């Protein structure tokens, strides 16, 4: 009787001892696979959104050349791009997100790219700050000009 009770007790203990780690392992595995799944799926939206931009951006129309003032700039708010025309027929484009605190810069014809939030100004030629508080240049955006259309490259 004592031996049987001991066996039952041991097998019961063994079952509990085995059962606990198995449950823990299962929850660890599922958590790990969930985390791995999240990590795997997280980068997917980024390339997808980049891919979307690339698909529509491989020739995405930003503006009509006629709408960009010579010696000025045109903000394409939806694309967060500012297209400049420092001299007639010479077009450049930059991120329209101010490097100071992230406001969108403004359309202008006064020879620079102005930010309405804290009065930073940027060069039409290279997006560099000409007056602060911004200290970093607007990021360049590659464009192509096809007739009267300015397209994201
Ligand atoms: Fe442009 Fe501050 S956000 S100057």
Short mmCIF file of C-alpha atoms and ligand atoms in Angstrom, two decimals:
data_model
loop_
_atom_site.label_atom_id
_atom_site.label_comp_id
_atom_site.label_asym_id
_atom_site.label_seq_id
_atom_site.Cartn_x
_atom_site.Cartn_y
_atom_site.Cartn_z
CA UNK A 1 0.00 0.00 0.00
CA UNK A 2 2.74 2.35 0.86
CA UNK A 3 4.58 1.55 -2.37
CA UNK A 4 1.43 2.07 -4.45
CA UNK A 5 0.71 5.30 -2.70
CA UNK A 6 4.28 6.37 -3.33
CA UNK A 7 3.97 5.44 -7.04
CA UNK A 8 0.72 7.29 -7.36
CA UNK A 9 2.15 10.19 -5.52
CA UNK A 10 5.30 10.17 -7.66
CA UNK A 11 3.43 9.76 -10.93
CA UNK A 12 1.09 12.52 -9.87
CA UNK A 13 4.03 14.71 -8.98
CA UNK A 14 5.78 13.76 -12.18
CA UNK A 15 2.68 14.61 -14.16
CA UNK A 16 2.44 17.94 -12.42
CA UNK A 17 6.16 18.54 -12.73
CA UNK A 18 6.08 17.70 -16.43
CA UNK A 19 2.83 19.50 -17.01
CA UNK A 20 3.98 22.81 -15.63
CA UNK A 21 7.08 23.15 -17.78
CA UNK A 22 5.10 22.06 -20.84
CA UNK A 23 2.53 24.74 -20.22
CA UNK A 24 5.26 27.26 -19.58
CA UNK A 25 7.06 26.17 -22.70
CA UNK A 26 3.86 26.45 -24.72
CA UNK A 27 3.17 29.93 -23.51
CA UNK A 28 6.79 30.89 -24.09
CA UNK A 29 6.69 29.45 -27.58
CA UNK A 30 3.46 31.16 -28.47
CA UNK A 31 4.73 34.42 -27.04
CA UNK A 32 7.96 33.99 -28.96
CA UNK A 33 6.15 33.16 -32.16
CA UNK A 34 3.80 36.08 -31.61
CA UNK A 35 6.77 38.34 -31.10
CA UNK A 36 8.48 36.87 -34.13
CA UNK A 37 5.28 37.27 -36.09
CA UNK A 38 5.03 40.88 -35.04
CA UNK A 39 8.64 41.52 -35.91
CA UNK A 40 8.13 39.83 -39.23
CA UNK A 41 4.94 41.67 -39.97
CA UNK A 42 6.14 45.07 -38.70
CA UNK A 43 8.68 45.63 -41.44
CA UNK A 44 6.10 44.56 -44.01
CA UNK A 45 3.97 47.69 -43.75
CA UNK A 46 7.03 49.90 -44.16
CA UNK A 47 8.18 48.31 -47.41
CA UNK A 48 4.55 48.19 -48.46
CA UNK A 49 4.10 51.89 -47.88
CA UNK A 50 7.49 52.52 -49.47
CA UNK A 51 6.52 50.16 -52.25
CA UNK A 52 3.25 52.01 -52.67
CA UNK A 53 5.14 55.24 -52.94
CA UNK A 54 7.56 53.63 -55.33
CA UNK A 55 4.75 52.23 -57.44
CA UNK A 56 2.92 55.50 -57.59
CA UNK A 57 6.20 57.33 -56.95
CA UNK A 58 7.94 55.83 -59.96
CA UNK A 59 6.61 58.74 -61.90
CA UNK A 60 4.23 60.10 -59.24
CA UNK A 61 3.20 63.52 -60.47
CA UNK A 62 4.08 66.16 -57.91
CA UNK A 63 3.33 69.39 -59.69
CA UNK A 64 3.06 71.21 -62.95
CA UNK A 65 6.25 73.12 -63.76
CA UNK A 66 4.13 76.18 -64.51
CA UNK A 67 2.89 76.22 -60.91
CA UNK A 68 6.38 76.55 -59.43
CA UNK A 69 7.41 80.22 -59.32
CA UNK A 70 10.82 81.12 -60.70
CA UNK A 71 12.88 82.11 -57.67
CA UNK A 72 10.37 80.41 -55.41
CA UNK A 73 8.84 77.17 -54.30
CA UNK A 74 5.60 75.21 -54.32
CA UNK A 75 4.61 72.95 -51.45
CA UNK A 76 2.88 69.71 -52.43
CA UNK A 77 1.30 69.08 -49.04
CA UNK A 78 -0.03 65.60 -49.75
CA UNK A 79 3.43 64.37 -50.72
CA UNK A 80 5.16 66.54 -48.09
CA UNK A 81 7.50 67.76 -50.82
CA UNK A 82 8.52 71.30 -51.74
CA UNK A 83 9.49 71.84 -55.37
CA UNK A 84 11.74 74.81 -56.08
CA UNK A 85 12.79 76.65 -59.22
CA UNK A 86 15.89 78.68 -58.28
CA UNK A 87 16.38 79.75 -61.89
CA UNK A 88 14.03 79.34 -64.83
CA UNK A 89 13.82 75.73 -65.92
CA UNK A 90 15.97 74.41 -63.03
CA UNK A 91 13.81 72.39 -60.65
CA UNK A 92 14.76 70.84 -57.34
CA UNK A 93 12.74 69.18 -54.62
CA UNK A 94 13.10 68.64 -50.89
CA UNK A 95 11.16 67.27 -47.99
CA UNK A 96 8.64 69.92 -46.97
CA UNK A 97 8.98 68.89 -43.31
CA UNK A 98 10.94 71.56 -41.47
CA UNK A 99 14.01 70.17 -39.74
CA UNK A 100 13.36 72.37 -36.70
CA UNK A 101 10.15 70.94 -35.26
CA UNK A 102 8.39 69.34 -38.19
CA UNK A 103 6.00 71.98 -39.55
CA UNK A 104 5.38 71.99 -43.28
CA UNK A 105 7.22 74.79 -45.03
CA UNK A 106 5.25 77.23 -47.22
CA UNK A 107 4.88 78.05 -50.89
CA UNK A 108 6.74 81.25 -51.64
CA UNK A 109 8.10 83.37 -54.44
CA UNK A 110 10.55 85.42 -52.38
CA UNK A 111 13.77 83.52 -53.09
CA UNK A 112 13.75 81.12 -50.14
CA UNK A 113 11.68 78.35 -48.59
CA UNK A 114 9.99 79.76 -45.48
CA UNK A 115 8.70 77.86 -42.48
CA UNK A 116 5.66 79.54 -40.92
CA UNK A 117 6.15 78.11 -37.44
CA UNK A 118 9.35 79.75 -36.18
CA UNK A 119 10.55 81.63 -39.27
CA UNK A 120 13.34 79.33 -40.42
CA UNK A 121 14.26 79.82 -44.06
CA UNK A 122 15.90 77.40 -46.47
CA UNK A 123 17.80 77.69 -49.73
CA UNK A 124 15.95 77.00 -52.97
CA UNK A 125 19.18 75.48 -54.34
CA UNK A 126 20.06 72.87 -51.75
CA UNK A 127 17.53 73.06 -48.92
CA UNK A 128 20.15 74.27 -46.45
CA UNK A 129 18.99 76.61 -43.69
CA UNK A 130 19.68 80.27 -44.43
CA UNK A 131 18.26 81.41 -41.12
CA UNK A 132 17.27 79.53 -37.97
CA UNK A 133 16.19 78.20 -35.67
CA UNK A 134 16.53 75.19 -38.02
CA UNK A 135 20.13 74.08 -38.36
CA UNK A 136 19.77 71.09 -40.70
CA UNK A 137 18.96 71.08 -44.40
CA UNK A 138 15.70 69.83 -45.85
CA UNK A 139 16.27 66.35 -47.28
CA UNK A 140 16.61 66.25 -51.04
CA UNK A 141 13.90 64.46 -53.05
CA UNK A 142 14.81 63.03 -56.46
CA UNK A 143 12.62 64.31 -59.25
CA UNK A 144 12.43 64.20 -63.01
CA UNK A 145 10.86 66.77 -65.28
CA UNK A 146 8.78 65.38 -68.13
CA UNK A 147 7.50 68.22 -70.25
CA UNK A 148 5.42 70.33 -67.89
CA UNK A 149 5.18 67.60 -65.25
CA UNK A 150 7.45 67.30 -62.26
CA UNK A 151 7.56 63.68 -61.15
CA UNK A 152 9.05 61.93 -58.16
CA UNK A 153 11.95 59.89 -59.51
FE1 LIG B 1 10.04 75.25 -38.88
FE2 LIG B 1 10.28 75.67 -36.26
S1 LIG B 1 9.21 74.06 -37.27
S2 LIG B 1 11.04 76.86 -37.88
#
